[in-house]
Amino acid sequence: MKLRTPQLAALVIVVGLVAGLATVTLAVTNPAGTDAVPAVVTPQMSFAGLAAATGEPELVGMAQAQPSRGEIVQVAGPFDDRFSLEDLAFDGASVTGAVRVTSDVSEVIDLQVLAGFYDEQGNLLGTDRFVHHLGSTDPSHAHETAPDERMIFRIEVPAVLAGQAVGVALGVPVLVNE
Amino acid sequence: MRRPFSALAATTLVVALAATATLTGLVGTSLSASADDDKGRAKNVIYLLGDGMGRTHVTAARERFYGSDGKLAMETLEAQGHVSTYAVEKLSGQPGQADFRPNPVTDSASAATAWASGVKTYNAALGVDAKGVAVPTMMELAKKAGYRTGNVSTAEVTDATPAGQMSHALARGCQGPVYSDASCQDLALTGSALPTTDVRVTPIADQIARNGTADVILGGGLGRFDAADEAALTAQGYSVLGSIANQRTATKTDLAAATGQKVFGLFNRGNLTVEKSKRDNPSSAQAQEPSLPEMTSKAIELLSHKGEKGEKNEKGEKSDKGFYLQIEGALIDKRSHANDAAQTLDEIKAFDDAVTIAQDFAQRDGNTLVIVTADHECAGFNIIEKGTFTNAEASTPPANVDSGNTANNSAPTRPSNARDAARSTGIVNGSGAADAKNFGPATFRTPTDPAGVTDGSPEAGLWLSYLSSNHTGADVPVYASGPGSDQLEGTTDNTALFTIVGHALRVIR
């Protein structure tokens, strides 16, 4: 097919040239124009191959610890270079003490102290834990004073183990400072 | 007589006219707006953040290291202003919405989310808005757009500021290496526990090791990562300095030798060591940690490396598109929490030296936006007049009711100047309250003090004091240079930093 109207053909050519010029102009004036601007970027919401967490953190050393009667031992955790345990005591019903954070002087955001309770033969009977989370409404987790690097804890022997536990192992699987 | 006019020609004409109209409109927009569109656009953005660094921190460091008539490097940048930093309460709407509930004092997590994702959120939130919805970060946007990305900190890289660019978490305490309900879930926000496969309750270390958001990651926090994380990093092509599996920290020698597009180096199991300690203990293992300026220099070297001829980035584009680099001087905040003025000042100096390195690169490059700011002020740091003594909790506060002079007669919120048990924690250091030295200002010599004047002496020219041991709601300074830096003149909100950087990198409209 042919254009039979020279004027129209000329118009088309002119329009085309204008369009082409406009394209070039656009590219020059907007050198980033070809950069894709993500219309919607959704954060990655999960990770294939990453095993989903189940339950609360444990410490492998709990299974190997064999505290003798009245003994309180510490098992290894990921943050042992960041705190010291102080004023530890066990009366058969609960273990008490304090975690003094030595790495930071700021609010403790999260802390878990895991306690394992053992019988006369050094068998692990069960565990319980002290959990501190900054902002928790549980009064036992709230600061009573200004931010302190020393956190006092008490962990009761679970009722089902009452009268059986004679030794304790302690470890810290969670510690985060502000 | 009708002249024949072909269907193709008609179609061509219509298309051409339409194209012309469209492109004219676009060009018209482009031409008329081109100056605005291109204004503020940069090839690279280097964002430096002094954690907890308020206006007085800057002034005190200037007085300490350069004297009253000197300037820190950051103070020489041409654009200067202030940034408001407030957070919001959990479940709050955004500013302007009916359910907007502000919190005047932010933490580092909320602040990081503000500049990294452009939304206000609650304290402790990372990469989620105040209702718990995950929002993309600037570093994710930059990475997806083909920029190279870097994240450097003197804190654990799972800490709030670096994590704000590389993770999404309901609670900043969910750092790893393990998950726990208390540190990762937030039932007040979600009602019931999220599945542990959800990124928002996935330990931050696990996220960083798997999402590839930052090409260069340098800092502390090796204790947050485990062998599975190292395998995930290696599988993505990272050069892992030191050994995560063996918990062997990297050293500055490792860093100096590092090459490649993706480098992961952690130099301490926790936060990096303060400069003063490294200087005082040069033979210690911690002295082998790189300084913030050294990490900054290396990160810029790695990210600006043009690569071999024909080398492409992960999007198949030329590898010299540009980069987005975040640098954090984290220990300014951490030592301010401790009211430790000596180490705070040294950390500000190290941070400022990193600014010098960034600015030197920007001047050579000619197309780099440099932004220097803070996330919040920490501890009410202040410069007090030589010879004065201050501690509102320890000494009798000034009366604010003067019955003999109405001009001085304020409207007290307390009926007396007695300690308000509901709002005051009392004297912070308890048994030390009787020791006046515990309340005395920290003093430091300045360059113009006479010879022989020493730090800690009453004769020293710089007297510093603290108001608290935590963050304050004061605006923080911002300094900037390069394309678009003039947008930071005056007072801006921290969420505007997201927009300014996003436009500079052309990753948001």
XYZ file of C-alpha atoms in Angstrom:
687
model
C 0.000 0.000 0.000
C 1.115 3.486 -0.703
C 0.409 6.861 0.667
C -1.232 8.817 -2.065
C -1.302 12.101 -0.316
C 2.156 13.678 -0.256
C 1.098 16.198 2.343
C -0.040 13.504 4.679
C 3.073 11.474 4.056
C 5.185 14.496 4.854
C 3.195 15.037 8.009
C 3.763 11.479 9.103
C 7.483 11.850 8.501
C 7.630 15.097 10.424
C 5.640 13.622 13.258
C 7.906 10.613 13.301
C 10.988 12.813 13.387
C 9.527 14.818 16.227
C 8.757 11.634 18.093
C 12.259 10.356 17.491
C 13.766 13.626 18.594
C 11.591 13.551 21.649
C 12.836 10.081 22.466
C 16.445 11.156 22.155
C 15.756 14.279 24.148
C 14.099 12.259 26.833
C 17.044 9.912 27.026
C 19.490 12.762 27.266
C 17.592 14.776 29.779
C 16.817 11.761 31.852
C 19.880 9.572 31.718
C 18.425 7.449 34.434
C 15.239 6.915 32.510
C 16.154 3.384 31.652
C 16.731 2.516 35.272
C 13.861 0.395 36.396
C 12.078 1.913 39.326
C 10.659 -0.944 41.334
C 6.919 -0.355 41.371
C 6.465 -2.721 44.262
C 9.355 -4.191 46.185
C 8.235 -6.743 48.701
C 10.732 -7.763 51.322
C 11.753 -11.389 51.287
C 9.353 -12.922 53.784
C 11.003 -16.297 54.351
C 14.195 -18.172 53.541
C 14.222 -21.476 51.746
C 16.529 -23.943 53.419
C 16.535 -22.211 56.773
C 15.212 -24.598 59.362
C 12.304 -23.061 61.222
C 12.919 -22.593 64.913
C 11.010 -24.888 67.219
C 10.700 -24.209 70.892
C 12.932 -22.234 73.172
C 16.718 -22.274 72.940
C 18.627 -25.049 74.694
C 22.309 -25.411 75.534
C 24.027 -28.627 74.574
C 26.140 -28.533 77.735
C 23.082 -29.184 79.870
C 23.089 -32.835 78.894
C 26.741 -33.261 79.874
C 26.750 -31.312 83.130
C 26.728 -33.436 86.269
C 26.645 -31.099 89.251
C 27.020 -32.753 92.616
C 24.720 -32.093 95.560
C 24.525 -28.397 96.305
C 26.716 -27.501 93.343
C 25.912 -24.849 90.754
C 27.913 -25.145 87.540
C 27.925 -23.009 84.412
C 27.494 -24.516 80.952
C 28.796 -22.872 77.798
C 26.626 -20.487 75.821
C 27.195 -18.109 72.929
C 27.733 -15.035 75.117
C 29.957 -16.249 77.937
C 32.470 -13.505 77.188
C 29.845 -10.826 77.879
C 28.738 -11.493 81.464
C 29.593 -12.984 84.819
C 27.312 -14.876 87.180
C 27.219 -13.555 90.741
C 25.717 -14.440 94.103
C 24.498 -17.855 93.021
C 22.491 -19.857 95.518
C 20.362 -22.992 95.420
C 18.115 -24.093 98.282
C 16.452 -27.073 96.640
C 13.407 -25.058 95.638
C 14.934 -22.341 93.456
C 18.211 -21.083 92.125
C 18.943 -17.373 92.467
C 21.719 -15.055 91.412
C 22.601 -12.185 89.149
C 23.929 -11.771 85.639
C 26.364 -8.883 85.469
C 26.769 -7.770 81.884
C 30.392 -6.832 81.374
C 30.326 -5.924 77.696
C 27.936 -2.963 77.680
C 26.567 -0.344 80.002
C 23.100 0.078 78.595
C 19.711 -1.452 79.016
C 19.471 -5.201 78.706
C 16.903 -5.822 75.988
C 16.716 -9.597 76.169
C 18.162 -12.112 78.576
C 17.483 -15.758 79.192
C 19.067 -17.755 81.979
C 18.515 -21.466 81.487
C 18.670 -23.712 84.557
C 19.046 -27.472 84.477
C 18.146 -29.436 87.611
C 19.929 -32.714 88.470
C 19.404 -35.614 90.857
C 21.954 -37.269 93.163
C 23.369 -39.305 90.288
C 23.861 -36.230 88.128
C 20.971 -37.048 85.822
C 19.264 -34.090 84.210
C 15.708 -34.047 85.529
C 14.401 -31.003 83.723
C 14.944 -27.339 82.955
C 13.327 -23.994 83.456
C 14.383 -20.501 82.577
C 14.384 -16.845 83.584
C 13.253 -14.622 80.736
C 13.749 -10.869 80.607
C 12.394 -8.856 77.693
C 12.555 -5.072 77.882
C 9.059 -3.673 77.718
C 7.427 -6.750 79.123
C 4.442 -6.007 81.341
C 5.400 -8.806 83.675
C 6.575 -7.016 86.850
C 9.231 -9.637 87.440
C 10.878 -8.544 84.210
C 10.640 -4.827 84.738
C 13.450 -2.609 85.922
C 12.810 -1.282 89.381
C 15.619 1.198 89.081
C 17.648 2.935 86.441
C 19.203 0.849 83.651
C 21.743 -1.460 85.207
C 24.155 -4.003 83.870
C 23.228 -6.345 86.733
C 20.091 -8.455 86.326
C 18.837 -10.452 89.316
C 17.132 -13.745 88.526
C 15.226 -16.483 90.343
C 14.314 -19.790 88.715
C 12.021 -22.141 90.594
C 12.447 -25.887 90.458
C 9.433 -27.117 88.432
C 6.711 -28.478 90.690
C 6.947 -31.946 89.177
C 10.607 -32.101 90.282
C 10.028 -30.845 93.807
C 12.298 -32.585 96.290
C 14.338 -34.364 93.623
C 16.760 -31.704 92.420
C 20.046 -31.471 94.311
C 22.314 -29.752 91.778
C 22.010 -27.033 89.170
C 23.615 -26.046 85.873
C 23.157 -22.525 84.502
C 23.753 -21.017 81.085
C 22.779 -17.977 79.051
C 21.485 -18.688 75.525
C 20.032 -15.194 74.898
C 21.624 -11.821 75.682
C 21.035 -8.550 73.880
C 21.950 -5.074 75.079
C 20.564 -1.793 73.798
C -12.903 13.657 -5.586
C -11.845 11.571 -2.669
C -8.221 10.733 -2.515
C -7.282 7.221 -1.399
C -5.625 7.036 2.002
C -4.349 3.682 3.056
C -5.265 1.966 6.271
C -1.563 1.572 7.143
C -0.950 5.234 6.592
C -3.916 6.089 8.712
C -2.715 3.765 11.411
C 0.799 5.166 11.133
C -0.503 8.667 11.429
C -2.632 7.879 14.447
C 0.229 6.062 16.144
C 2.671 8.797 15.286
C 0.346 11.502 16.535
C -0.340 9.537 19.654
C 3.362 8.939 20.162
C 4.060 12.562 19.564
C 1.413 13.619 21.981
C 2.630 11.163 24.552
C 6.277 11.895 24.136
C 5.660 15.589 23.917
C 3.944 15.292 27.197
C 6.751 13.222 28.650
C 9.412 15.430 27.194
C 7.480 18.454 28.241
C 7.442 17.030 31.688
C 11.007 15.954 31.409
C 12.202 19.223 30.026
C 10.232 21.339 32.395
C 11.032 19.107 35.292
C 14.431 17.925 34.172
C 16.229 20.319 36.385
C 14.206 19.075 39.323
C 14.410 15.424 38.266
C 18.147 15.449 37.944
C 18.623 17.681 40.920
C 19.773 15.595 43.816
C 20.662 12.579 41.706
C 23.967 10.971 42.443
C 25.915 7.946 41.352
C 26.854 7.020 44.894
C 25.473 7.745 48.337
C 27.546 7.448 51.492
C 25.398 7.734 54.602
C 27.350 8.136 57.827
C 25.609 7.893 61.149
C 27.010 8.742 64.548
C 24.787 6.756 66.855
C 23.615 8.911 69.751
C 25.545 11.909 68.430
C 23.688 15.046 69.367
C 24.570 18.622 68.605
C 26.573 18.955 71.815
C 28.540 15.788 71.074
C 29.768 17.491 67.907
C 30.592 20.719 69.684
C 32.403 18.954 72.510
C 34.528 16.944 70.071
C 35.364 20.092 68.142
C 36.462 21.851 71.331
C 38.413 18.809 72.453
C 40.323 18.046 69.268
C 40.401 21.239 67.221
C 39.667 24.017 69.710
C 36.933 26.596 69.771
C 37.967 28.062 66.449
C 38.394 24.725 64.704
C 35.992 22.450 62.877
C 35.376 18.754 62.640
C 35.387 17.363 59.113
C 31.638 16.913 59.208
C 31.205 20.578 60.042
C 32.921 21.576 56.799
C 30.241 20.040 54.582
C 28.297 22.729 52.760
C 24.747 21.785 53.729
C 23.834 21.780 57.388
C 20.589 21.356 59.247
C 18.743 19.428 61.893
C 16.724 16.220 61.899
C 13.729 15.448 64.087
C 13.795 11.914 65.383
C 10.575 11.081 67.197
C 9.142 7.570 67.076
C 5.533 6.393 67.392
C 3.757 4.023 69.709
C 3.039 0.452 68.746
C 0.007 0.165 66.407
C 0.152 3.901 65.688
C -0.730 5.307 62.310
C 1.642 7.452 60.317
C 1.797 11.245 60.793
C -1.429 12.833 59.631
C -3.506 9.740 60.199
C -6.233 9.652 62.831
C -4.544 6.956 64.874
C -1.139 8.677 64.927
C 0.410 8.428 68.403
C 3.933 9.873 68.598
C 6.637 8.970 71.104
C 9.060 11.894 71.568
C 12.130 9.743 72.224
C 13.235 7.166 69.696
C 15.522 4.205 70.002
C 18.035 3.203 67.359
C 15.697 0.643 65.785
C 12.796 2.969 65.188
C 15.153 5.661 63.931
C 16.871 3.232 61.551
C 13.515 2.180 60.141
C 12.621 5.837 59.595
C 15.555 6.636 57.344
C 15.895 3.157 55.853
C 12.215 2.626 55.017
C 10.608 6.051 55.279
C 8.044 5.163 57.922
C 7.607 5.975 61.572
C 7.515 2.932 63.783
C 7.650 1.889 67.413
C 10.831 1.549 69.423
C 12.393 -1.884 68.864
C 10.926 -2.346 65.371
C 13.182 -2.949 62.384
C 11.967 -2.824 58.795
C 8.324 -2.973 59.819
C 5.837 -0.164 60.319
C 4.088 0.500 63.615
C 1.463 -2.120 62.783
C 4.033 -4.780 62.032
C 3.868 -4.697 58.237
C 7.232 -5.358 56.587
C 8.425 -2.418 54.493
C 11.310 -2.440 51.995
C 14.558 -0.788 52.988
C 16.656 1.615 50.979
C 19.463 -0.908 50.826
C 17.092 -3.531 49.433
C 15.815 -1.035 46.845
C 19.346 -0.028 45.893
C 20.422 -3.640 45.591
C 17.459 -4.532 43.395
C 18.179 -1.538 41.202
C 21.704 -2.787 40.527
C 23.715 -0.673 42.923
C 26.445 -2.216 44.985
C 25.741 -1.980 48.682
C 27.740 -1.837 51.879
C 26.971 -1.775 55.584
C 29.688 -0.983 58.123
C 29.371 -0.583 61.884
C 31.435 -0.634 65.034
C 28.525 -2.468 66.688
C 27.355 -5.986 66.069
C 26.016 -5.967 62.517
C 22.788 -7.391 63.933
C 22.407 -4.266 66.082
C 19.692 -1.784 65.225
C 21.420 0.616 62.852
C 22.981 -1.872 60.435
C 20.056 -4.269 60.866
C 17.624 -1.514 59.906
C 18.855 -1.821 56.329
C 19.241 -5.604 56.167
C 16.375 -7.128 58.129
C 12.723 -7.039 59.101
C 12.001 -7.818 62.736
C 9.157 -7.139 65.131
C 11.723 -6.875 67.925
C 15.333 -5.736 67.687
C 16.335 -8.269 70.347
C 15.739 -11.102 67.875
C 19.384 -11.020 66.836
C 20.455 -14.630 67.082
C 22.112 -16.988 66.964
C 18.945 -18.606 68.306
C 15.261 -17.850 68.226
C 13.231 -17.343 71.387
C 9.581 -16.413 71.755
C 10.280 -13.540 74.127
C 12.925 -11.879 71.986
C 11.322 -12.458 68.559
C 7.530 -12.504 68.874
C 5.296 -9.574 69.782
C 1.852 -10.785 70.730
C 0.699 -7.273 71.592
C 1.137 -6.476 67.930
C 0.166 -9.689 66.182
C -2.326 -11.194 68.621
C -0.945 -14.679 68.168
C 2.534 -15.947 67.493
C 3.746 -15.709 63.910
C 5.077 -18.919 62.358
C 8.814 -19.082 62.882
C 9.310 -19.169 59.119
C 8.100 -15.547 58.923
C 10.967 -13.155 58.341
C 9.676 -10.829 61.055
C 10.477 -13.386 63.753
C 13.548 -14.851 62.058
C 16.767 -14.048 63.930
C 18.438 -11.067 62.297
C 21.735 -12.901 61.851
C 19.951 -15.595 59.850
C 18.364 -12.917 57.673
C 21.623 -11.067 57.017
C 23.397 -14.290 56.119
C 20.752 -15.204 53.561
C 19.206 -12.112 51.987
C 22.280 -10.741 50.224
C 21.114 -7.177 50.850
C 24.606 -5.810 51.487
C 27.581 -6.799 49.353
C 30.107 -5.614 51.908
C 29.369 -6.213 55.585
C 31.985 -5.138 58.127
C 31.662 -4.819 61.877
C 31.169 -6.873 65.007
C 28.807 -9.580 66.194
C 30.487 -12.847 65.223
C 28.786 -14.463 68.233
C 25.405 -13.950 66.562
C 26.288 -16.141 63.576
C 26.803 -19.884 63.288
C 28.206 -22.437 60.860
C 24.981 -22.636 58.862
C 25.169 -18.879 58.341
C 28.712 -19.190 57.032
C 27.588 -21.857 54.571
C 24.752 -19.611 53.394
C 27.112 -16.675 52.909
C 29.665 -18.726 51.054
C 26.980 -20.134 48.772
C 26.089 -16.577 47.754
C 29.680 -15.812 46.850
C 30.787 -13.885 49.919
C 34.410 -13.951 50.960
C 34.058 -14.620 54.679
C 37.001 -13.211 56.619
C 38.045 -15.193 59.681
C 35.804 -18.154 60.403
C 32.233 -18.105 61.615
C 32.102 -21.859 62.144
C 35.177 -21.697 64.375
C 34.226 -18.330 65.844
C 37.588 -16.917 64.790
C 37.344 -13.184 64.369
C 38.733 -11.470 61.312
C 41.618 -9.022 61.680
C 42.582 -5.798 60.017
C 45.213 -7.768 58.128
C 42.447 -9.978 56.718
C 40.523 -6.864 55.786
C 43.458 -5.241 54.037
C 43.872 -8.345 51.863
C 40.179 -8.716 51.044
C 39.073 -8.515 47.436
C 35.958 -9.295 45.456
C 32.446 -7.995 45.149
C 31.056 -9.585 48.302
C 32.984 -9.463 51.571
C 31.777 -10.386 55.062
C 34.122 -9.547 57.915
C 33.349 -9.514 61.638
C 36.200 -8.438 63.889
C 34.803 -9.082 67.352
C 32.331 -11.560 68.786
C 30.406 -8.583 70.157
C 30.713 -4.875 69.544
C 34.074 -3.642 68.325
C 36.533 -2.275 70.853
C 36.690 1.411 71.683
C 39.622 3.267 70.189
C 40.998 4.348 73.568
C 41.278 0.746 74.740
C 43.073 -0.332 71.568
C 45.460 2.574 71.910
C 46.148 1.785 75.561
C 46.600 -1.953 74.871
C 48.382 -2.191 71.539
C 49.408 -5.817 72.018
C 45.889 -7.045 72.745
C 43.888 -9.122 70.304
C 41.382 -6.282 70.134
C 44.075 -3.985 68.803
C 43.931 -6.095 65.634
C 40.436 -4.851 64.946
C 40.253 -2.277 62.165
C 39.157 1.218 63.060
C 36.039 2.770 61.609
C 38.098 4.898 59.190
C 39.939 1.757 58.039
C 36.680 -0.107 57.459
C 35.249 2.911 55.663
C 38.237 3.176 53.370
C 38.128 -0.522 52.521
C 34.379 -0.550 51.958
C 34.662 2.349 49.524
C 37.569 0.622 47.767
C 35.576 -2.591 47.374
C 32.339 -0.936 46.311
C 33.881 1.545 43.887
C 36.117 -1.021 42.249
C 35.374 -0.930 38.542
C 36.141 -4.579 38.069
C 37.635 -6.318 35.094
C 36.603 -5.302 31.623
C 33.160 -6.650 30.949
C 32.561 -7.593 34.552
C 28.873 -7.438 35.418
C 26.966 -7.176 38.631
C 24.325 -9.667 39.714
C 21.728 -8.000 37.493
C 23.965 -8.415 34.473
C 24.726 -4.698 34.355
C 28.083 -3.018 34.230
C 29.551 -3.191 37.682
C 30.266 0.525 37.919
C 26.684 1.675 38.275
C 27.371 3.118 41.691
C 26.988 2.194 45.302
C 25.081 2.868 48.488
C 27.142 2.614 51.658
C 26.045 3.055 55.260
C 28.677 3.684 57.939
C 27.848 3.705 61.638
C 29.937 4.991 64.523
C 28.011 2.960 67.081
C 30.168 3.339 70.131
C 29.401 7.044 70.500
C 26.008 5.941 71.772
C 27.197 3.001 73.778
C 29.769 5.054 75.675
C 27.241 7.852 76.136
C 24.893 5.386 77.825
C 27.767 4.778 80.218
C 28.294 8.541 80.666
C 31.892 7.921 79.618
C 32.906 11.236 78.100
C 36.520 10.295 77.362
C 35.675 7.306 75.212
C 32.653 9.057 73.705
C 34.885 11.857 72.456
C 37.431 9.430 71.012
C 34.659 7.588 69.169
C 33.355 10.849 67.714
C 36.880 11.586 66.493
C 37.099 8.168 64.834
C 33.705 8.714 63.239
C 34.768 12.131 61.999
C 37.914 10.627 60.504
C 35.629 8.255 58.597
C 33.746 11.301 57.338
C 37.038 12.680 56.028
C 37.615 9.491 54.050
C 34.111 9.557 52.618
C 34.390 13.197 51.712
C 37.798 12.718 50.080
C 36.286 10.025 47.870
C 33.284 12.206 47.074
C 35.504 15.075 46.000
C 37.543 12.822 43.721
C 34.417 11.180 42.315
C 32.380 14.338 41.845
C 29.015 12.604 41.875
C 28.575 11.287 45.383
C 26.061 12.438 47.960
C 27.535 12.337 51.470
C 25.152 12.600 54.422
C 26.385 12.741 58.011
C 23.833 12.612 60.784
C 22.678 10.746 63.897
C 19.712 8.652 64.919
C 19.096 10.398 68.246
C 20.902 12.192 71.002
C 22.098 10.101 73.931
C 22.339 11.018 77.606
C 21.700 14.745 77.477
C 25.385 15.431 76.947
C 26.232 19.034 77.620
C 29.007 21.546 77.982
C 28.844 23.401 81.249
C 30.688 26.430 82.427
C 34.043 25.812 83.988
C 33.736 25.544 87.726
C 30.071 24.646 87.843
C 28.551 21.529 89.318
C 25.368 19.875 88.208
C 23.245 16.912 88.977
C 19.537 17.459 89.222
C 18.906 14.257 91.109
C 21.733 14.640 93.581
C 21.567 18.236 94.656
C 18.747 20.565 95.495
C 17.055 21.610 92.261
C 16.446 25.300 91.753
C 13.068 26.475 92.925
C 10.691 27.347 90.136
C 8.219 29.161 92.336
C 9.280 32.562 93.587
C 6.441 34.108 95.510
C 8.330 37.351 95.861
C 8.744 37.897 92.157
C 5.943 36.915 89.829
C 8.261 37.214 86.845
C 10.078 34.171 88.179
C 6.954 32.362 89.262
C 6.455 29.357 87.032
C 3.714 26.733 87.121
C 5.370 23.668 88.605
C 4.046 20.264 87.688
C 5.270 19.011 91.021
C 3.880 20.438 94.239
C 7.386 20.610 95.661
C 10.931 19.909 94.637
C 10.912 16.605 96.450
C 11.700 13.596 94.335
C 8.624 12.302 92.518
C 8.662 8.591 93.273
C 6.452 7.792 90.311
C 8.652 9.505 87.762
C 12.151 9.597 89.169
C 14.362 6.609 89.671
C 16.392 8.569 92.169
C 20.117 8.770 92.438
C 21.461 6.451 89.821
C 24.615 5.290 91.496
C 23.062 4.531 94.891
C 25.811 3.908 97.352
C 28.100 6.198 95.424
C 25.806 9.142 95.979
C 27.877 10.452 98.833
C 30.999 10.685 96.710
C 31.098 14.069 95.046
C 33.440 12.774 92.349
C 30.620 10.628 91.053
C 28.737 13.756 90.122
C 31.586 15.959 89.056
C 31.728 16.996 85.427
C 34.249 15.274 83.203
C 36.984 17.713 82.240
C 39.306 17.678 79.246
C 42.117 19.852 78.064
C 41.647 21.627 74.780
C 44.255 22.660 72.203
C 44.312 26.191 73.567
C 44.747 25.266 77.237
C 48.149 26.210 78.706
C 50.855 23.560 78.638
C 50.657 21.287 81.625
C 46.877 21.350 81.940
C 45.727 17.762 82.013
C 42.525 15.867 81.382
C 40.463 15.516 84.523
C 41.926 18.549 86.201
C 39.876 21.530 87.368
C 42.030 23.709 85.110
C 40.986 21.912 81.921
C 38.964 24.063 79.583
C 36.222 21.658 78.553
C 33.687 20.717 81.218
C 31.108 18.101 80.282
C 28.112 16.672 82.040
C 25.195 14.331 81.399
C 21.500 14.601 82.039
C 20.636 10.907 81.936
C 21.896 7.515 80.881
C 19.533 7.075 77.981
C 18.337 8.675 74.774
C 16.781 12.115 74.616
C 14.325 13.577 72.136
C 16.525 16.394 70.921
C 16.870 17.018 67.202
C 20.199 15.869 65.810
C 22.520 17.636 63.380
C 22.857 16.729 59.720
C 25.691 17.668 57.385
C 25.786 16.896 53.677
C 27.627 17.513 50.463
C 27.176 16.555 46.854
C 24.143 16.315 44.577
C 20.933 17.094 46.424
C 22.603 18.002 49.687
C 20.800 21.337 49.764
C 17.609 19.435 50.599
C 19.066 18.939 54.057
C 19.312 22.626 54.876
C 17.010 23.606 57.710
C 15.011 21.088 59.677
C 13.840 17.802 58.201
C 12.315 14.690 59.655
C 14.275 11.452 59.721
C 11.774 9.821 57.324
C 12.698 12.456 54.721
C 16.194 10.988 54.580
C 14.652 7.947 52.912
C 13.109 10.114 50.218
C 16.238 12.163 49.621
C 18.469 9.113 49.285
C 15.837 7.289 47.232
C 15.671 10.123 44.740
C 19.431 10.437 44.647
C 19.708 6.777 43.691
C 16.587 6.889 41.470
C 15.039 3.957 43.284
C 11.844 5.722 44.251
C 9.661 7.955 42.131
